[in-house]
Every structure is written in structure tokens, then in C-alpha cells.
XYZ file of C-alpha atoms in Angstrom:
555
model
C 49.223 50.959 51.389
C 51.097 50.610 54.167
C 49.719 47.455 55.684
C 52.388 45.644 57.288
C 53.984 48.435 59.573
C 51.627 51.300 59.246
C 48.179 49.652 59.599
C 46.913 51.450 60.326
C 24.247 69.399 71.318
C 24.571 71.822 73.825
C 26.021 75.313 73.694
C 26.363 75.223 77.507
C 29.697 76.408 79.013
C 31.603 73.692 80.857
C 31.685 73.788 84.649
C 35.482 73.217 85.894
C 35.579 70.963 88.920
C 38.138 71.566 91.838
C 41.364 69.702 91.099
C 41.176 69.743 87.305
C 44.627 70.942 86.049
C 44.266 74.067 83.938
C 46.689 76.968 83.737
C 47.017 80.370 82.166
C 49.912 80.239 79.688
C 51.118 83.753 80.556
C 50.706 82.995 84.425
C 52.415 79.728 85.354
C 51.454 80.822 89.061
C 47.718 80.378 88.420
C 45.453 77.589 87.411
C 43.549 78.196 84.192
C 40.580 76.329 82.762
C 41.929 76.303 79.187
C 45.328 74.371 79.019
C 43.801 70.935 80.300
C 41.689 70.768 77.158
C 44.104 71.387 74.586
C 47.010 69.707 75.953
C 49.408 68.498 73.854
C 49.859 64.776 73.550
C 52.580 63.396 75.621
C 53.125 60.165 77.399
C 54.793 61.060 81.060
C 52.882 62.011 83.976
C 53.905 58.699 85.776
C 57.655 59.709 85.897
C 59.298 61.425 82.876
C 58.586 58.093 80.899
C 55.137 59.197 79.604
C 55.929 62.709 78.527
C 59.692 62.586 77.083
C 59.847 66.071 78.245
C 63.202 65.395 79.109
C 64.290 66.488 75.648
C 63.462 69.951 76.463
C 61.771 70.161 73.018
C 58.448 71.601 72.798
C 55.766 69.378 71.578
C 52.585 69.468 69.620
C 48.971 69.488 70.777
C 46.107 67.664 69.869
C 45.040 69.723 66.763
C 48.411 69.768 65.023
C 48.300 66.133 64.749
C 47.294 66.520 61.111
C 50.092 68.746 60.472
C 52.294 66.314 61.935
C 51.601 63.731 59.470
C 52.805 66.131 56.675
C 55.767 67.430 58.569
C 56.720 63.686 59.024
C 56.930 63.597 55.156
C 59.423 66.385 55.380
C 61.008 64.875 58.143
C 61.999 61.920 56.176
C 62.424 63.763 53.307
C 65.302 65.485 55.509
C 66.885 61.891 56.055
C 66.859 61.079 52.374
C 68.668 64.132 51.605
C 71.065 63.422 54.385
C 71.562 59.826 53.230
C 73.394 61.022 50.138
C 76.186 62.067 52.186
C 78.209 59.858 54.371
C 76.744 60.391 57.856
C 73.105 59.495 56.641
C 72.885 56.026 58.242
C 73.805 57.477 61.726
C 71.829 60.613 61.364
C 68.703 58.245 60.579
C 69.591 56.037 63.578
C 69.982 59.299 65.742
C 66.333 60.360 64.649
C 65.047 56.582 65.391
C 66.427 57.261 69.009
C 64.452 60.460 69.574
C 61.076 58.646 69.013
C 59.611 57.307 72.174
C 57.393 54.323 72.100
C 54.414 52.606 74.118
C 52.531 49.665 73.795
C 49.208 50.373 71.381
C 46.463 48.608 73.191
C 46.466 47.697 77.181
C 42.937 46.404 77.459
C 41.563 43.005 76.928
C 38.975 43.723 74.364
C 40.427 43.307 70.676
C 38.502 44.617 67.866
C 39.103 42.609 64.500
C 40.726 44.471 61.580
C 38.395 45.377 58.831
C 37.750 43.331 55.749
C 39.974 44.733 52.811
C 37.955 46.067 49.951
C 38.243 44.660 46.297
C 41.585 46.256 45.759
C 43.022 44.533 48.787
C 43.039 48.021 50.793
C 41.960 48.481 54.316
C 41.078 51.844 56.253
C 43.614 53.166 58.670
C 42.816 54.429 62.210
C 44.968 56.819 64.225
C 44.315 58.120 67.641
C 45.918 61.409 68.094
C 46.396 62.231 72.009
C 47.386 65.428 73.394
C 48.930 65.177 76.999
C 48.723 67.786 79.488
C 51.611 66.608 81.640
C 53.558 69.254 83.486
C 56.629 66.801 84.117
C 59.266 69.092 82.965
C 59.967 72.779 83.546
C 59.167 73.584 79.896
C 55.642 72.063 80.153
C 55.264 73.487 83.441
C 55.995 76.814 82.163
C 54.048 76.390 79.135
C 51.105 74.770 81.331
C 51.093 76.791 84.406
C 49.011 75.520 87.278
C 52.058 74.865 89.637
C 50.048 72.507 92.179
C 49.722 69.996 89.034
C 53.517 69.645 88.534
C 54.265 65.586 88.533
C 50.528 64.738 88.825
C 49.222 62.026 86.441
C 48.765 63.419 83.044
C 45.301 63.633 81.306
C 44.428 62.750 77.665
C 42.802 66.299 77.274
C 43.000 66.284 73.295
C 41.577 63.112 71.563
C 40.933 62.784 68.089
C 40.587 59.551 65.867
C 41.968 60.068 62.256
C 40.486 57.759 59.641
C 42.061 57.405 56.434
C 39.633 55.675 53.935
C 40.631 52.213 52.458
C 40.925 53.903 49.059
C 42.978 56.915 50.307
C 40.539 59.325 48.763
C 39.075 60.966 52.001
C 39.911 61.449 55.545
C 37.661 61.853 58.496
C 38.493 63.078 61.895
C 36.373 62.511 65.250
C 37.223 64.505 68.273
C 35.904 63.332 71.845
C 35.391 65.979 74.482
C 37.855 65.601 77.466
C 35.158 65.310 80.002
C 33.059 62.606 77.745
C 31.938 60.086 80.698
C 32.275 56.447 79.493
C 33.379 53.173 80.733
C 37.238 52.640 81.050
C 38.088 48.850 80.412
C 40.560 47.133 82.451
C 44.062 48.163 81.454
C 47.661 46.920 82.579
C 50.871 49.118 82.700
C 53.095 47.415 80.580
C 56.242 48.526 82.608
C 55.100 48.260 86.306
C 52.669 45.583 85.681
C 50.107 47.495 87.811
C 46.230 46.519 87.137
C 43.755 49.260 86.766
C 40.286 47.677 87.072
C 37.409 48.625 84.620
C 36.098 51.736 85.663
C 32.476 53.020 84.568
C 31.108 56.822 83.997
C 34.715 57.945 83.798
C 36.037 60.793 82.099
C 37.911 59.818 79.171
C 40.842 62.104 79.732
C 41.691 59.995 82.950
C 42.390 56.867 80.519
C 45.779 58.097 80.029
C 47.060 57.632 83.663
C 45.775 54.170 83.742
C 48.994 52.528 82.028
C 49.477 54.825 78.990
C 47.989 55.984 75.926
C 47.373 52.426 75.127
C 44.414 52.584 77.823
C 42.931 55.448 75.746
C 43.176 53.275 72.479
C 41.281 50.629 74.425
C 38.587 52.863 75.873
C 38.077 54.157 72.298
C 37.940 50.799 70.721
C 35.424 49.589 73.438
C 33.274 52.778 72.894
C 33.156 52.989 68.989
C 33.893 49.333 67.883
C 36.556 50.975 65.703
C 39.614 49.108 65.198
C 42.617 51.522 65.899
C 46.139 50.859 64.060
C 48.245 53.442 65.747
C 48.304 56.120 68.247
C 50.543 59.506 68.216
C 51.049 61.580 71.493
C 52.565 64.982 72.130
C 52.990 67.366 74.760
C 52.875 71.312 75.221
C 56.420 71.644 74.362
C 55.926 69.328 71.154
C 53.281 71.581 70.163
C 55.298 74.813 70.336
C 58.511 73.311 68.767
C 56.642 71.660 65.737
C 54.714 74.862 65.161
C 57.801 76.727 65.147
C 59.531 74.258 62.667
C 56.457 74.402 60.149
C 56.054 78.115 60.231
C 53.144 80.454 60.500
C 49.284 79.200 60.118
C 46.709 81.545 59.397
C 43.587 81.745 61.920
C 40.815 84.077 61.817
C 38.755 85.524 64.587
C 35.706 87.680 64.450
C 36.614 90.539 66.902
C 39.731 91.388 68.838
C 40.445 88.602 71.477
C 42.157 87.976 74.827
C 41.751 85.070 76.377
C 41.980 86.116 80.121
C 39.449 86.977 82.706
C 39.478 88.791 85.816
C 41.138 86.011 87.532
C 43.755 85.192 85.370
C 42.105 82.379 83.883
C 42.825 81.749 80.203
C 45.226 80.776 77.532
C 46.906 84.277 77.387
C 45.894 84.333 73.637
C 45.668 87.874 72.356
C 44.757 88.658 68.785
C 43.362 91.264 66.550
C 40.164 90.816 64.446
C 40.684 89.091 61.145
C 43.298 86.760 60.103
C 46.586 86.325 61.867
C 49.548 83.962 61.141
C 50.603 82.154 64.420
C 53.252 79.821 65.551
C 55.331 78.584 68.638
C 53.531 79.620 71.844
C 50.808 81.508 70.120
C 49.662 78.551 68.213
C 49.783 76.400 71.570
C 47.624 79.341 73.065
C 45.152 79.068 70.307
C 44.817 75.481 70.529
C 44.354 75.597 74.208
C 42.054 78.448 74.209
C 38.444 78.077 75.760
C 38.069 81.439 77.506
C 37.016 83.593 74.646
C 35.884 81.200 71.815
C 31.980 81.279 71.412
C 30.434 80.004 74.998
C 33.687 78.962 76.626
C 33.079 75.220 76.349
C 35.314 72.326 75.176
C 33.223 71.997 72.178
C 34.007 75.576 71.156
C 37.907 74.926 71.607
C 37.520 71.416 69.516
C 36.003 73.713 66.758
C 39.182 75.809 67.087
C 41.337 72.945 67.003
C 39.709 71.827 63.902
C 40.089 75.280 62.170
C 44.003 75.312 62.958
C 44.476 71.811 61.676
C 42.930 72.134 58.432
C 44.528 75.587 57.850
C 48.026 73.990 58.573
C 47.309 71.250 56.085
C 46.335 73.571 53.319
C 49.347 75.618 54.266
C 51.820 72.880 54.189
C 50.486 71.671 50.762
C 50.272 75.060 49.077
C 53.504 76.287 50.020
C 55.923 73.524 49.663
C 58.963 75.419 50.598
C 60.556 73.346 53.191
C 63.580 72.235 50.722
C 66.678 73.877 52.691
C 68.407 71.000 53.982
C 69.122 72.886 57.426
C 65.117 73.400 57.810
C 64.401 69.941 56.969
C 67.075 68.842 59.531
C 65.578 70.991 61.981
C 61.957 69.702 61.239
C 63.019 66.128 61.315
C 64.492 66.747 64.845
C 61.462 68.492 66.139
C 59.108 65.841 64.880
C 61.044 62.739 66.202
C 61.602 64.523 69.658
C 58.086 65.718 69.905
C 56.191 62.334 69.395
C 55.370 59.197 71.239
C 53.945 56.662 69.368
C 53.048 52.767 69.460
C 55.543 50.243 68.382
C 53.993 49.929 64.722
C 55.313 53.532 64.245
C 58.396 53.645 65.984
C 60.919 54.515 63.052
C 61.435 57.292 60.677
C 60.825 55.155 57.814
C 57.382 54.006 59.203
C 56.271 57.540 60.005
C 57.142 58.556 56.310
C 55.142 55.583 55.064
C 52.291 57.063 57.210
C 52.819 60.449 55.963
C 52.817 59.235 52.271
C 49.430 57.776 52.884
C 47.983 60.786 54.466
C 49.154 63.133 51.924
C 46.887 61.485 49.317
C 44.127 63.225 50.553
C 43.162 66.709 49.203
C 41.908 69.096 51.818
C 38.393 69.107 50.312
C 38.010 65.553 51.154
C 39.129 66.009 54.772
C 36.171 66.319 57.402
C 36.759 67.365 60.839
C 33.820 66.588 63.330
C 33.072 66.228 67.037
C 31.325 63.301 68.733
C 27.750 64.285 69.031
C 27.074 64.632 72.823
C 24.579 65.259 75.565
C 25.027 67.288 78.787
C 25.000 65.362 82.196
C 25.472 68.051 84.670
C 28.746 69.688 83.696
C 29.484 66.613 81.780
C 28.944 64.941 78.713
C 27.849 61.619 77.275
C 27.562 60.242 73.686
C 24.427 61.444 72.124
C 22.001 58.463 71.637
C 21.525 57.857 68.122
C 23.949 60.449 66.636
C 27.281 59.404 68.139
C 26.623 55.604 67.333
C 25.793 56.673 63.705
C 28.963 58.560 63.549
C 30.827 55.621 64.574
C 29.260 53.514 62.307
C 30.010 55.381 59.317
C 33.716 55.241 60.400
C 33.483 51.591 60.850
C 31.838 51.146 57.313
C 34.311 53.379 55.842
C 31.767 56.012 54.721
C 33.042 59.291 53.808
C 31.732 61.944 56.086
C 31.564 64.510 53.155
C 28.844 62.751 51.353
C 31.150 62.424 48.192
C 31.583 58.636 48.194
C 30.981 57.133 44.818
C 27.923 55.111 44.420
C 29.050 51.689 45.344
C 28.836 49.068 42.730
C 28.199 45.944 45.124
C 29.842 42.886 43.569
C 28.622 41.255 46.857
C 24.911 41.607 45.411
C 25.813 39.691 42.528
C 24.146 36.117 42.316
C 26.709 33.353 43.299
C 28.157 31.043 40.427
C 27.324 28.070 42.626
C 23.741 26.741 41.804
C 21.427 26.413 44.541
C 20.024 23.086 45.510
C 16.208 22.249 45.542
C 14.445 23.950 48.436
C 13.615 20.721 50.175
C 17.099 19.850 50.363
C 18.740 22.955 51.806
C 19.393 22.523 55.309
C 18.815 25.854 57.250
C 19.421 26.643 60.897
C 17.546 29.709 62.240
C 18.914 31.513 65.412
C 17.493 34.325 67.439
C 19.685 37.402 67.291
C 17.279 40.132 68.069
C 18.751 41.090 71.468
C 20.072 44.420 71.837
C 22.166 46.555 74.244
C 18.607 47.791 75.879
C 16.280 44.897 74.824
C 16.249 41.350 75.543
C 15.638 38.834 72.862
C 12.210 38.273 71.238
C 10.730 34.891 72.502
C 10.187 32.226 70.051
C 11.450 34.467 66.936
C 13.820 31.959 65.399
C 10.959 29.272 65.447
C 8.701 31.850 63.822
C 11.037 32.536 61.126
C 11.880 28.931 60.676
C 8.234 28.190 60.093
C 8.104 30.732 57.373
C 10.772 28.747 55.697
C 9.014 25.611 55.847
C 5.792 27.119 54.420
C 8.161 28.125 51.326
C 9.227 24.735 50.920
C 12.449 24.690 52.851
C 11.766 21.160 54.322
C 15.039 20.888 56.367
C 14.517 24.325 58.063
C 14.860 24.159 61.908
C 15.412 26.549 64.633
C 17.718 26.960 67.548
C 16.025 27.679 70.765
C 18.551 27.590 73.070
C 20.925 30.356 71.738
C 20.201 33.957 71.742
C 22.709 35.912 70.301
C 23.272 39.734 69.249
C 23.054 40.819 65.507
C 22.241 44.231 64.565
C 21.183 43.298 61.069
C 19.583 39.900 60.017
C 22.115 37.606 58.202
C 22.410 34.323 56.292
C 25.863 32.781 56.753
C 27.510 29.923 55.064
C 30.734 27.976 55.864
C 32.254 27.224 52.207
C 31.874 28.023 48.723
C 29.719 25.253 47.903
C 27.098 26.384 49.991
C 26.864 29.974 48.931
C 24.235 29.419 46.425
C 22.039 27.818 49.015
C 22.449 30.506 51.421
C 21.459 33.190 48.750
C 18.408 31.040 48.132
C 17.411 31.474 51.709
C 17.704 35.204 51.659
C 15.805 35.706 48.325
C 13.024 33.628 49.680
C 12.972 36.192 52.738
C 13.433 38.976 50.886
C 16.999 39.716 52.720
C 19.457 41.536 50.723
C 22.207 39.256 49.175
C 24.688 41.899 50.711
C 23.763 40.406 54.075
C 24.724 36.915 52.925
C 28.547 36.275 54.064
C 30.810 33.670 54.384
C 31.754 32.543 57.956
C 33.875 29.898 59.704
C 31.882 30.032 62.727
C 28.986 28.111 61.124
C 28.670 24.568 59.867
C 25.906 24.876 57.586
C 23.758 27.778 56.095
C 22.708 29.648 59.073
C 20.093 32.442 59.215
C 20.238 34.778 62.179
C 17.247 36.805 62.636
C 18.864 40.429 63.737
C 17.522 43.116 65.797
C 16.240 44.752 62.636
C 13.610 41.928 62.361
C 11.922 41.566 65.856
C 8.360 41.144 64.524
C 6.276 40.583 61.401
C 6.709 37.846 58.777
C 8.045 40.183 56.074
C 11.543 41.470 56.220
C 11.653 45.044 55.305
C 14.958 46.309 54.034
C 15.861 49.295 56.041
C 17.263 52.195 53.992
C 20.232 53.509 56.043
C 20.875 57.071 56.200
C 24.610 57.734 55.846
C 24.692 61.334 55.891
C 26.851 62.749 58.841
C 24.846 63.620 61.935
C 24.462 67.801 61.925
C 25.226 67.324 65.691
C 28.655 66.436 64.652
C 29.227 69.894 63.608
C 31.339 68.997 60.458
C 34.161 71.094 59.233
C 35.413 70.828 55.516
C 39.150 71.040 55.287
C 38.934 73.153 52.313
C 36.965 75.940 54.005
C 39.178 78.995 54.302
C 36.238 81.358 55.317
C 36.062 79.611 58.895
C 36.572 82.232 61.767
C 36.166 81.660 65.294
C 33.208 83.706 67.182
C 34.786 85.697 70.069
C 32.608 85.993 73.206
C 31.883 89.678 73.816
C 33.452 89.460 77.369
C 36.782 88.904 75.956
C 37.380 91.552 73.276
C 39.722 94.231 73.711
């Protein structure tokens, strides 16, 4: 575990709006609807600072993120090899100097880190960002759309990588670039400029509101997931890293050429079947929208997932990067391509992260897209399904459904004996309020009466406080009251897993949650922990995945 430094439905095509930066890879003079979405993570736009393109090295797109993790391992291995020579330390410092760093979170809302498991491990969440910045000649050439040169960059690729606490599985959640959400207030760490909170705004605009830390803040606010790190890369970075890694096999159901009569498209041209792609061709694949399925951003995300899975398998199956010169090149490309948060700002930290990521076998990697619903030409998180997916990540539940049955030690009866019922003081609070429903009037009083009837003579209700609690819980402040708290839970049929220690209460406190808005008997809700079908999950070991080609883009 690298806790200290590396803590880590629709098929409708999208309608581009005027001014959306997109460009054809082969026709820099024309704007295409494909580039903006699969843009490589980068942090420039507001000057050369965000993008790091001044290095002239190609960078990686959103999808190559997973491969990056593995590449980093090789990158640092190169340093280790070179370290046996006298110049090792100086080269290490050189690589550290290549890495660009930005602030992790620019928002005001902070999400607490998850509670460690019994082994002291915690999950690791990394946001991968692909920037469409066209702030250098190289990025302009690769991205096209001359009219957008130097414009504020967009976070057109956004993927959350979740590494489980026990390091047995990995989940990836992609968010479509045109998802409408609330972006919190963000402050630029360099200029001090304050960007006020914005509602129903496309998520890709978050990058231009102070940097990648604002994209992190928007994700945390929407999902409630604590994000430990981010990594960003631009067009040039995708190309250079794809070249350094070598060919990655991808599959299409028919011959494809991603270009329409007006020149829109990524320029990708492949024959039917499997082809090994790298360099600019890899960037084209990751940016292709015209030609894949219905031409939507969702189809493009699926293609990116296929590429990432294939890349990971390729790196694991062909561990041939042992040549010092190749390792040195990979180390240069990886460190020059990335912009990361300060917690990942050295080669050693990146290597530690790659070591953690490499513990997961491809069969335990699950790629998903945030469930969505169309609102005009844009999308919003699909009610129910999106929150369910976020909950699974928050609770560290594997999206492949292969988690071992949890032996919940928290359900065991406390060693601390409970006092007699009539001696246990219990305060009941009303936590039935939800984001869409107000609190149930008098609910705390009703439940406290149930306890009084059962012999808890010191039960009382707090009629002045209304809180928000999804599940009914019983909290206690110290170990000597654990038995009392469990006695209260058992009396009402509340699972012992919902009894928890908290310094926010001064005595045994029962908070009636939104799951118990009515009735006298608490009914334990059996949660469905399966991944929503609308998340379009793809397993990392699936070698038969093949992108469906739109008949209008065959040759």
C-alpha cells in the first residue's frame, strides 16, 4: 500500500454546438467533432502552463491512462538500471524535472478518506484527464481546428480509476464530456482568480476554471468519492507514449475511415479485423467518433476502453522492455507527457503507484461509462443507476461481481455488556430528509416511543434537528457504550453493521434515516450490488471485443 505519497442509455448521436473545438487529425485546417472528446490529458490552455506542450513531446489521451500506469513501472525501472551507473542520481533528478505538477483540489468541498479495512488498507482513486489544449504547434497539428489555437482547454476525457483496498480488482468509470452537472467554486492557484459555482455546465469546462484541480472538485461533488490523485496528458503525450510502448491490437467489424464529406473525423483508416496501432494512429483511435457505432461520445468511450484493456494485456503478456535504451526513452516520454498532482510529483511516487496498479490481473479490471440520460444534445447522470455505480465505488465493491463474501466482523456482538434497558440513555434524531424529500414530521418522536414501549425508559427525541442520513444508524462515542448501542439496534431490528462509533455524538444516538420514513418495524433493505447494465461494463480480459463500424464510414 502506498498510503503516504500515493494515496491514493441512449444510442443517439451527439449534436455538436457551434464553437466546440474539434478537428480532423489529417486536416488541421478544418474542425472535427471527434478530437475534442478523446483529447489527451493536458493542463495548459491558459498559457503554456497547463499543457506542458513546450517540451515538444507527444502526450497521451484519456484512454492510455491505464497503460501509463504500467509504463511508469518501466520508466522507473529504467532509472533503477541507470542508477547502477555513476550518473543515476542526476538522471533521476532530470526525470523529476520533466514532471509537471498542479494542485489536487481547487474546490471548497472536501470528501473524507475512506475507512481502512481490517488489514489497514484503503482504496486508491485516480482521476485521469485528457486535455484538448491546442497550445503548441505539435498539439495544433494533431488536434486541427486552427481557430481554437490557444483557447481555454477542455477536459474532454475523464476517467476515474478505482483500485480496491485489497488490490485485487480495479474499476474504471468514464464520464461523457458533455455531461451537465454543477461545478463548484474553484480558485486558480496561480492567478488567484475565483470562478464562482456554476450549475448545469458541461463537465469538460471544469479544466478551464483554474486547472485539473477543479475537475477533481467537480467529480467529488457529484460522486461523493474521495479522489487521491489526478494525471493529465495532451494530444502530443498520447502519441509519444503510444510510440514508446509499441503496437496495441484493436479490432473493427469492417473497414473504417473516420472522415465524412465535410472533412469531419479523426482520420483513422483501418481494415476489417485486428490491427496493431501506435503513435498518431493510436491517437486517432482514441479520438474517433465518426465511424464507430452511432457516432456518439458513448461509442468513443467504448473504443477507449477496448484500447486500454488491450494495452494492459499487451504490456503484461510481452514484458520485453528490458533494453536500457528503450527504458530510457519510455522514462523520458512518460515523465514529459504527464501533469500530476503534487502527491505524484516524483518518479519514485509514480513507480510506487504503478506497483500498486500492476497487482491487478486484467480479468479483474472492469471498464464502465457513467449511466446517462439525454437532455437535448447533452446528457445528465441517469437517476438511480449513476448513483448506484458511484456507491459501489465509494463502498469499494468490485464491479465484476467477484468480491468474496464479506465476513463482517462488525456484525459480531460487542464484548462490552449492555446495561439494563431502563438505564440506557438514547437520543433519537430525524434523518429522513433526502435531496428531493423533506423530513418526515415527528419521525424521531414516533421511533422514540417504540423504544419507550420496549423498556428503554430513558429514550428521548430531538425535535429541533433534522439531518440527512441514507440509512438508519446507531452511533456511540466510546467503547464502554458500544454494548448499549447494539442493544438499541437489536431491539428495533437494525443490523449491527449499522452501529458505529462516532465522536460527533455524546451518547447513544439513533438517527432514523431515509430508509425508515414510515412504519413501526425497520425492514432491512437488501442492497443490489450488481453493476447497472446501463454502465456498459467491459472486462479487461475480453480479447474478443470489436468496435462496430457505422456503414456510412466503410471503404
